[in-house]
XYZ file of C-alpha atoms in Angstrom:
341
model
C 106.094 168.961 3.550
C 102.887 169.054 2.339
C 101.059 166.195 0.765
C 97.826 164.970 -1.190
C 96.711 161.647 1.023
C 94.017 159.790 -0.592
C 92.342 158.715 2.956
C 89.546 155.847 1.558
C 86.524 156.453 -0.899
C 85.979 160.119 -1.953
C 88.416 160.946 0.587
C 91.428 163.457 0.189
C 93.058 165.460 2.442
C 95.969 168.116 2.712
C 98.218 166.464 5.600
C 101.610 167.502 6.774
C 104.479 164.620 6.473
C 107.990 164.306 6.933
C 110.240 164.371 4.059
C 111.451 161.009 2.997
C 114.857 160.099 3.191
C 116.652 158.513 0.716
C 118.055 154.711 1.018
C 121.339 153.547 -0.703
C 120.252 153.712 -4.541
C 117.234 156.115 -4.510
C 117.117 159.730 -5.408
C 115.436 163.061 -3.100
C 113.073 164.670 -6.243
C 111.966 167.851 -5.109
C 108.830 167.982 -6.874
C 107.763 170.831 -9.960
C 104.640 169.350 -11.099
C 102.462 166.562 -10.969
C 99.445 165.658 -13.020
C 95.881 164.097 -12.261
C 95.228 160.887 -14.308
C 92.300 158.690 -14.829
C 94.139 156.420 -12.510
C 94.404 158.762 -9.847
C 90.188 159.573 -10.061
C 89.470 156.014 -10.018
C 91.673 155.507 -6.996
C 89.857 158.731 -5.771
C 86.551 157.217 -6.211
C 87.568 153.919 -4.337
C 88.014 151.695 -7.530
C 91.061 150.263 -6.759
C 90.678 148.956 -3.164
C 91.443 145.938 -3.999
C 95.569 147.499 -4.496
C 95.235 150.891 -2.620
C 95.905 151.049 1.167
C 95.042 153.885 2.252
C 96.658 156.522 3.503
C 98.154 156.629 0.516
C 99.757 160.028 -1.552
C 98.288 159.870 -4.362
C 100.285 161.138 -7.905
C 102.482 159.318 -10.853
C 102.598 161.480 -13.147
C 105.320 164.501 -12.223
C 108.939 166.195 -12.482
C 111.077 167.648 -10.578
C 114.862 168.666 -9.598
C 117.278 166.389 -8.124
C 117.865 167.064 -4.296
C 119.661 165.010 -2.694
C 121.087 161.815 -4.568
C 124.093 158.855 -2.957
C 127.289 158.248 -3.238
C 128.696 157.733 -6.921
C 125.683 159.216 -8.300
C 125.160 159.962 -12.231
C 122.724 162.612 -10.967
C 123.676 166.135 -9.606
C 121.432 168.807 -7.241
C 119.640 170.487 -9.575
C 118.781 168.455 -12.054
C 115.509 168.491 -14.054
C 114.096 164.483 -14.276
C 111.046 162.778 -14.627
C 110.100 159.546 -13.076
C 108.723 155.937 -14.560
C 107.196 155.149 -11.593
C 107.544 150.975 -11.258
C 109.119 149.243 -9.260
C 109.071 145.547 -10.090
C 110.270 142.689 -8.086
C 112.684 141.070 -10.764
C 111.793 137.450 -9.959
C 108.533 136.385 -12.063
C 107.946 135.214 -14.969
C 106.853 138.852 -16.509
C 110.434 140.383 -14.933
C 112.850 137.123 -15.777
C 111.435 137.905 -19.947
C 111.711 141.069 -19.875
C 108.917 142.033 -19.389
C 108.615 143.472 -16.112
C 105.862 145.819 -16.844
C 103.396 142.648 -16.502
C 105.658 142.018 -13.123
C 103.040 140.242 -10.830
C 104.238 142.500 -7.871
C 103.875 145.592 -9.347
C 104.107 148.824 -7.256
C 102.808 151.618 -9.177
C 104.262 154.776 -6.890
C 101.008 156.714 -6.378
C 98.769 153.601 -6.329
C 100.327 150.947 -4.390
C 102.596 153.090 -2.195
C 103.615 156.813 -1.612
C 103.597 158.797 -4.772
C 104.281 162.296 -6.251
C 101.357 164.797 -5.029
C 103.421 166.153 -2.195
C 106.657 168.149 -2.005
C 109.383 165.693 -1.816
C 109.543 162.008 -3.270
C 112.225 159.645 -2.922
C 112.748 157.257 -5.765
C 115.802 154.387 -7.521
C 118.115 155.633 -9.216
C 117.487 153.714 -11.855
C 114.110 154.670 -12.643
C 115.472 158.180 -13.112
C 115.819 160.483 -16.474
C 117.389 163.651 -16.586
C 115.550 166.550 -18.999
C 117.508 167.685 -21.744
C 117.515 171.698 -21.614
C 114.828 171.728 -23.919
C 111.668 169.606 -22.166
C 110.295 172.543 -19.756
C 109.322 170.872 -16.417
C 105.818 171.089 -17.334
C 105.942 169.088 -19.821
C 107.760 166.427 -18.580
C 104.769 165.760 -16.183
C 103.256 164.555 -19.247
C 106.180 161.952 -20.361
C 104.516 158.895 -17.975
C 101.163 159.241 -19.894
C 103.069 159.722 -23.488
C 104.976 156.545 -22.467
C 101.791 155.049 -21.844
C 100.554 155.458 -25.559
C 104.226 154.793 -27.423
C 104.060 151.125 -25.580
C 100.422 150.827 -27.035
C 101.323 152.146 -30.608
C 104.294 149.213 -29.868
C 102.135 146.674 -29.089
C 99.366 147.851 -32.115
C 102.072 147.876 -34.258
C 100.358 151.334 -35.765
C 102.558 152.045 -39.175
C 101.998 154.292 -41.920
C 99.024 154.468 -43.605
C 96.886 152.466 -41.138
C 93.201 153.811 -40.346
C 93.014 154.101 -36.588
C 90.011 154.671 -34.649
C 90.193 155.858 -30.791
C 87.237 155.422 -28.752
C 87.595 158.417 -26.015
C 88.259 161.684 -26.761
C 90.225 162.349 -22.689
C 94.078 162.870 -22.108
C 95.110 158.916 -23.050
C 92.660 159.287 -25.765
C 94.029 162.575 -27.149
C 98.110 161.727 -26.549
C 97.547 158.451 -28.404
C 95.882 160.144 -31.484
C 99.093 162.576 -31.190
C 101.439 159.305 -31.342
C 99.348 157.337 -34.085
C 99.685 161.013 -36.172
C 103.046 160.951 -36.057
C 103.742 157.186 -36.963
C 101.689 158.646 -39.934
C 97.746 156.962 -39.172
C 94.978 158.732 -40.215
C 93.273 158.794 -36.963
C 89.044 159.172 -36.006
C 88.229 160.368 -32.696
C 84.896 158.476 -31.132
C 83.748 161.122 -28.105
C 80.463 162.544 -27.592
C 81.262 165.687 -25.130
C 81.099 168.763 -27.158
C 84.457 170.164 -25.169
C 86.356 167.241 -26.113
C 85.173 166.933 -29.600
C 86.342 170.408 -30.298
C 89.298 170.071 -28.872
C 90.069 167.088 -30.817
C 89.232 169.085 -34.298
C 91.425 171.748 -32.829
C 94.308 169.580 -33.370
C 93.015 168.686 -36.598
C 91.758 165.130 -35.683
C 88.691 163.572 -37.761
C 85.735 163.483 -35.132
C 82.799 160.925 -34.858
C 80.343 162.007 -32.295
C 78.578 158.500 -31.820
C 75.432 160.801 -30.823
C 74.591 162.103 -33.963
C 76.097 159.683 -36.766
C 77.210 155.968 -36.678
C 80.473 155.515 -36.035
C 81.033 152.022 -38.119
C 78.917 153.784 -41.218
C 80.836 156.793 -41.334
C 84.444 154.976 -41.227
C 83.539 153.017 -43.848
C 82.288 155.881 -45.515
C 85.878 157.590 -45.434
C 87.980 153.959 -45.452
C 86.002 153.106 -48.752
C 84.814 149.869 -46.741
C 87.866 148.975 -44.843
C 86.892 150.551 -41.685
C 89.656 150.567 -38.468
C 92.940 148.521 -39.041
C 93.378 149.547 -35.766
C 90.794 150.299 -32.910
C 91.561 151.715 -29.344
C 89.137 151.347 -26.710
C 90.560 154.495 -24.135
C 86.620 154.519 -22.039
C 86.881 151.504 -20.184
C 83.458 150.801 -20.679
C 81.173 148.117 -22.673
C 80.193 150.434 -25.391
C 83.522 151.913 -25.863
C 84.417 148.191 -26.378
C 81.744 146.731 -28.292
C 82.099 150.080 -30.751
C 86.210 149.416 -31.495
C 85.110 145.649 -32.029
C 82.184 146.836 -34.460
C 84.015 149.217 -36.432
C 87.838 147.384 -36.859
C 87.675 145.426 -40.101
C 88.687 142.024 -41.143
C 92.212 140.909 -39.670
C 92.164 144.511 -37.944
C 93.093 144.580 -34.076
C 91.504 145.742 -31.149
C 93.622 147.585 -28.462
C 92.564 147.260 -24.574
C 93.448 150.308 -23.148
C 91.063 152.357 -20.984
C 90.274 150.844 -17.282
C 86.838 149.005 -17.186
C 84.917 149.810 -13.765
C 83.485 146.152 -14.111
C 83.614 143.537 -16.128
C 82.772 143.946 -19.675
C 79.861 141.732 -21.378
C 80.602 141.431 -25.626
C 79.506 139.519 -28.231
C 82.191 137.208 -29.247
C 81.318 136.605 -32.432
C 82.501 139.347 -34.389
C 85.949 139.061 -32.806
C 85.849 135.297 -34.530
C 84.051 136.341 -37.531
C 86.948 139.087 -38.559
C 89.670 136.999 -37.200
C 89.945 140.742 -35.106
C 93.209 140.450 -32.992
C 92.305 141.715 -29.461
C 95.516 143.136 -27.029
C 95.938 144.464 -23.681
C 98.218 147.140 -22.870
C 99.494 147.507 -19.711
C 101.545 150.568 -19.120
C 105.314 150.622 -20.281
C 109.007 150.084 -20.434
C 112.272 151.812 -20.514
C 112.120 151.766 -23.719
C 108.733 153.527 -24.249
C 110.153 156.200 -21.903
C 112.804 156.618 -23.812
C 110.976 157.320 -27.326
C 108.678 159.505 -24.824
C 111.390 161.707 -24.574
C 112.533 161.638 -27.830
C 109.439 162.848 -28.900
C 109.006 165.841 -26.776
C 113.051 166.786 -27.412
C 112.325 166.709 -31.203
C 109.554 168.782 -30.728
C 107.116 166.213 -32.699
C 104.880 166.003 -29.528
C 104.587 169.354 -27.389
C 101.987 168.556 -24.571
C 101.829 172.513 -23.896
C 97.953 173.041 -25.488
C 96.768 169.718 -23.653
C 97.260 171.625 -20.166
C 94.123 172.584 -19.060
C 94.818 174.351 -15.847
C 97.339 174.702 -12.706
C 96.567 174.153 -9.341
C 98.395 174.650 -5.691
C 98.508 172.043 -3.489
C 95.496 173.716 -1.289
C 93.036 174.351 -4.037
C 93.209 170.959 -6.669
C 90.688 169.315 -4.430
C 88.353 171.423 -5.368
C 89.296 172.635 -8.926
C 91.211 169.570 -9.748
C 89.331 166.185 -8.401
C 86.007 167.786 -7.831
C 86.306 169.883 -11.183
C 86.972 167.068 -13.246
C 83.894 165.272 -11.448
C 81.955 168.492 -12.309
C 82.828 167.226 -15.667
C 83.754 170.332 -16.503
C 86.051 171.647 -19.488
C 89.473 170.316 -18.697
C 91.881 168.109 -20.498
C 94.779 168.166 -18.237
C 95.200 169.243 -14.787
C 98.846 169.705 -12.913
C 99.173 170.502 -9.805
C 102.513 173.237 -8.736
C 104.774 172.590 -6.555
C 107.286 174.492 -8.461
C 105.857 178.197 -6.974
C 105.173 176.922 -3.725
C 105.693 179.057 -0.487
C-alpha cells in the first residue's frame, strides 16, 4: 500500500509499505478519507519531536470500511466506521478516573505511532464506530475534530444564552462556533484573514477582525458591557491568549484550546482581577464521540461546506501540506483513498 511517512522536519514522502495485519482485538480499516489537521502541520514542521519518531504515517483524522475484523466480531466487511484514535494504557491516574484522555501514555495514532494517511490501518476493536446509513464517508473524516470541540463545549460548560468569543477563525475554530451555535451561544469570531473571515459570515457567525476594530470594545458594545462568558483561545499563540483573557468578563472562563509553539508569557492579573476561570482541553472521550455522531446523524452539524478540497495520495504534498503553508484559501483538506487505483 501506499503511505504518507512524515520522515523528520519538513519531510514527507510517498513510500510503499506492507499492509498491517491485524492482532487478536483490532480491526483491518480500509481507508476512504483522511483529513489534514493542525496537528498533523505542526508534526510536519517538526514541532512535536519531542513525541514523534520518525518514520512515522502521519493522519488521525479518517474513515473507512471494515476489512478484515477477528473472531466474534460486532463488525462485518464492509462496514462504514470512523476511528477515535487513542490508545491509553489503563493504569494511571488519568485512565483508573476515567479519564483516560489525560492518560500519561498516550498514543495518538498518527502522532505517536502509525496512523491513517495510507491505504490500510489496523486498529482495537473497541475504538471502533460503525456509520449509520446517513453520515457519508466524507464526513465522518470530520467526527475526530467535532469530538474535539463537543469535549471543549463539555468542559466550558457553554449553555444557552452564553456570549462566546473564539479566537481563530481555522477548522477547530470554525467546528467549535458550529457546536457553541447549536447549544444556543451567540458566538464572535476573532480572525484577521480575509478568507476566513468571510467564511465565518458565510455561516452567519458575528466577525471581529482584530485589525481594524478592538475586539474587547466591540463585545462590549454588542454584550451591553458583559463581554465573553466564555472565551476560546483556538491560535495557540500569546495574543490569541492574552485577547480571550482581555475580552471574557467577570467570573467568565477562558478555554485552552489551540497548540502554543512555545510557551506563552501573560499578565496574570486580569485572570485574578475577574476571578476568570482558565481550562485546558485536551482532546476527548467516548462520550464526546458519541454526541459527535449524534450531531452529524441529526443533521444539526453537516461538515459538507467546511471541505475545502480533495487530494490523492500523490498530489496532497503539494496542494495539501505545502498549500496550506502557502496560506492559501482552504478550510479543510482530505485526502482520497476512496477512488484510488
Amino acid at each position: 500500500m501506499k503511505a504518507l511517512v512524515y520522515k523528520g522536519p519538513n519531510q514527507l514522502t510517498i513510500e510503499d509499505k506492507p499492509i498491517p495485519q491485524p492482532n487478536h482485538g483490532e480491526v483491518l480499516i480500509k481507508l476512504a478519507y483522511a483529513g489534514i489537521c493542525g496537528t498533523d502541520m505542526l508534526c510536519y514542521h517538526g514541532g512535536m519531536e519531542n513525541r514523534v519518531r520518525p518514520p512515522v504515517i502521519l493522519g488521525h483524522e479518517f474513515s473507512g470500511t471494515v476489512e478484515t475484523v477477528g473472531l466474534e466480531s460486532k463488525f462485518h466487511k464492509g462496514d462504514k466506521v470512523t476511528v477515535e484514535p487513542l490508545i491509553t494504557c489503563g493504569r494511571c491516574n488519568g485512565c483508573q478516573i476515567g479519564e483516560y484522555n489525560l492518560c500519561s501514555s498516550l498514543n495518538l495514532i498518527g502522532i505517536d505511532s502509525d496512523g491513517a494517511m495510507a491505504g490500510y490501518i489496523c486498529v482495537p476493536e473497541e475504538n471502533v464506530y460503525k456509520l449509520t446509513d446517513n453520515i457519508s464517508l466524507k464526513a465522518a473524516a470530520f467526527v475526530e475534530p467535532l469530538a474535539v470541540c463537543v469535549h471543549l463545549a463539555q468542559k466550558a460548560e457553554i449553555t444557552d444564552g452564553q456570549n462566546v468569543l473564539i479566537v481563530g477563525g481555522g477548522p477547530i475554530g470554525l467546528i467549535s462556533a458550529f457546536v457553541a451555535r447549536i447549544k444556543g451561544a451567540r458566538v464572535f469570531i476573532s480572525e484577521i484573514e480575509d478568507f476566513r473571515i468571510r467564511t465565518a459570515e458565510e455561516f452567519g457567525f458575528e466577525v471581529i477582525n482584530p485589525n481594524k476594530e478592538s475586539v474587547i470594545e466591540t463585545l462590549e458594545d454588542k454584550t451591553d458591557k458583559r463581554g465573553a462568558d466564555i472565551s476560546i483561545e483556538a491560535t495557540g499563540t500569546d495574543t490569541g491568549l492574552i485577547t480571550c483573557i482581555e475580552a471574557t468578563g467577570v467570573k467568565g472562563t477562558v478555554v485552552v484550546a489551540g497548540l502554543p509553539k512555545k510557551p506563552a508569557t501573560i499578565d496574570t492579573y486580569r485572570i485574578v482581577a475577574k476571578e476568570i476561570n482558565m481550562i485546558g482541553t485536551r482532546v476527548y472521550k467516548k462520550e464526546d464521540y458519541v454526541e459527535a455522531l449524534q450531531l452529524m446523524q441529526s443533521g444539526k452539524f453537516n461538515p459538507h461546506p467546511l471541505i475545502s478540497r480533495i487530494e490523492s495520495l500523490e498530489t496532497v504534498i503539494e496542494n495539501g501540506f505545502r498549500a496550506i503553508d502557502r496560506r492559501e484559501e482552504v478550510i479543510k483538506i482530505l485526502i482520497d483513498f476512496e477512488n484510488e487505483g
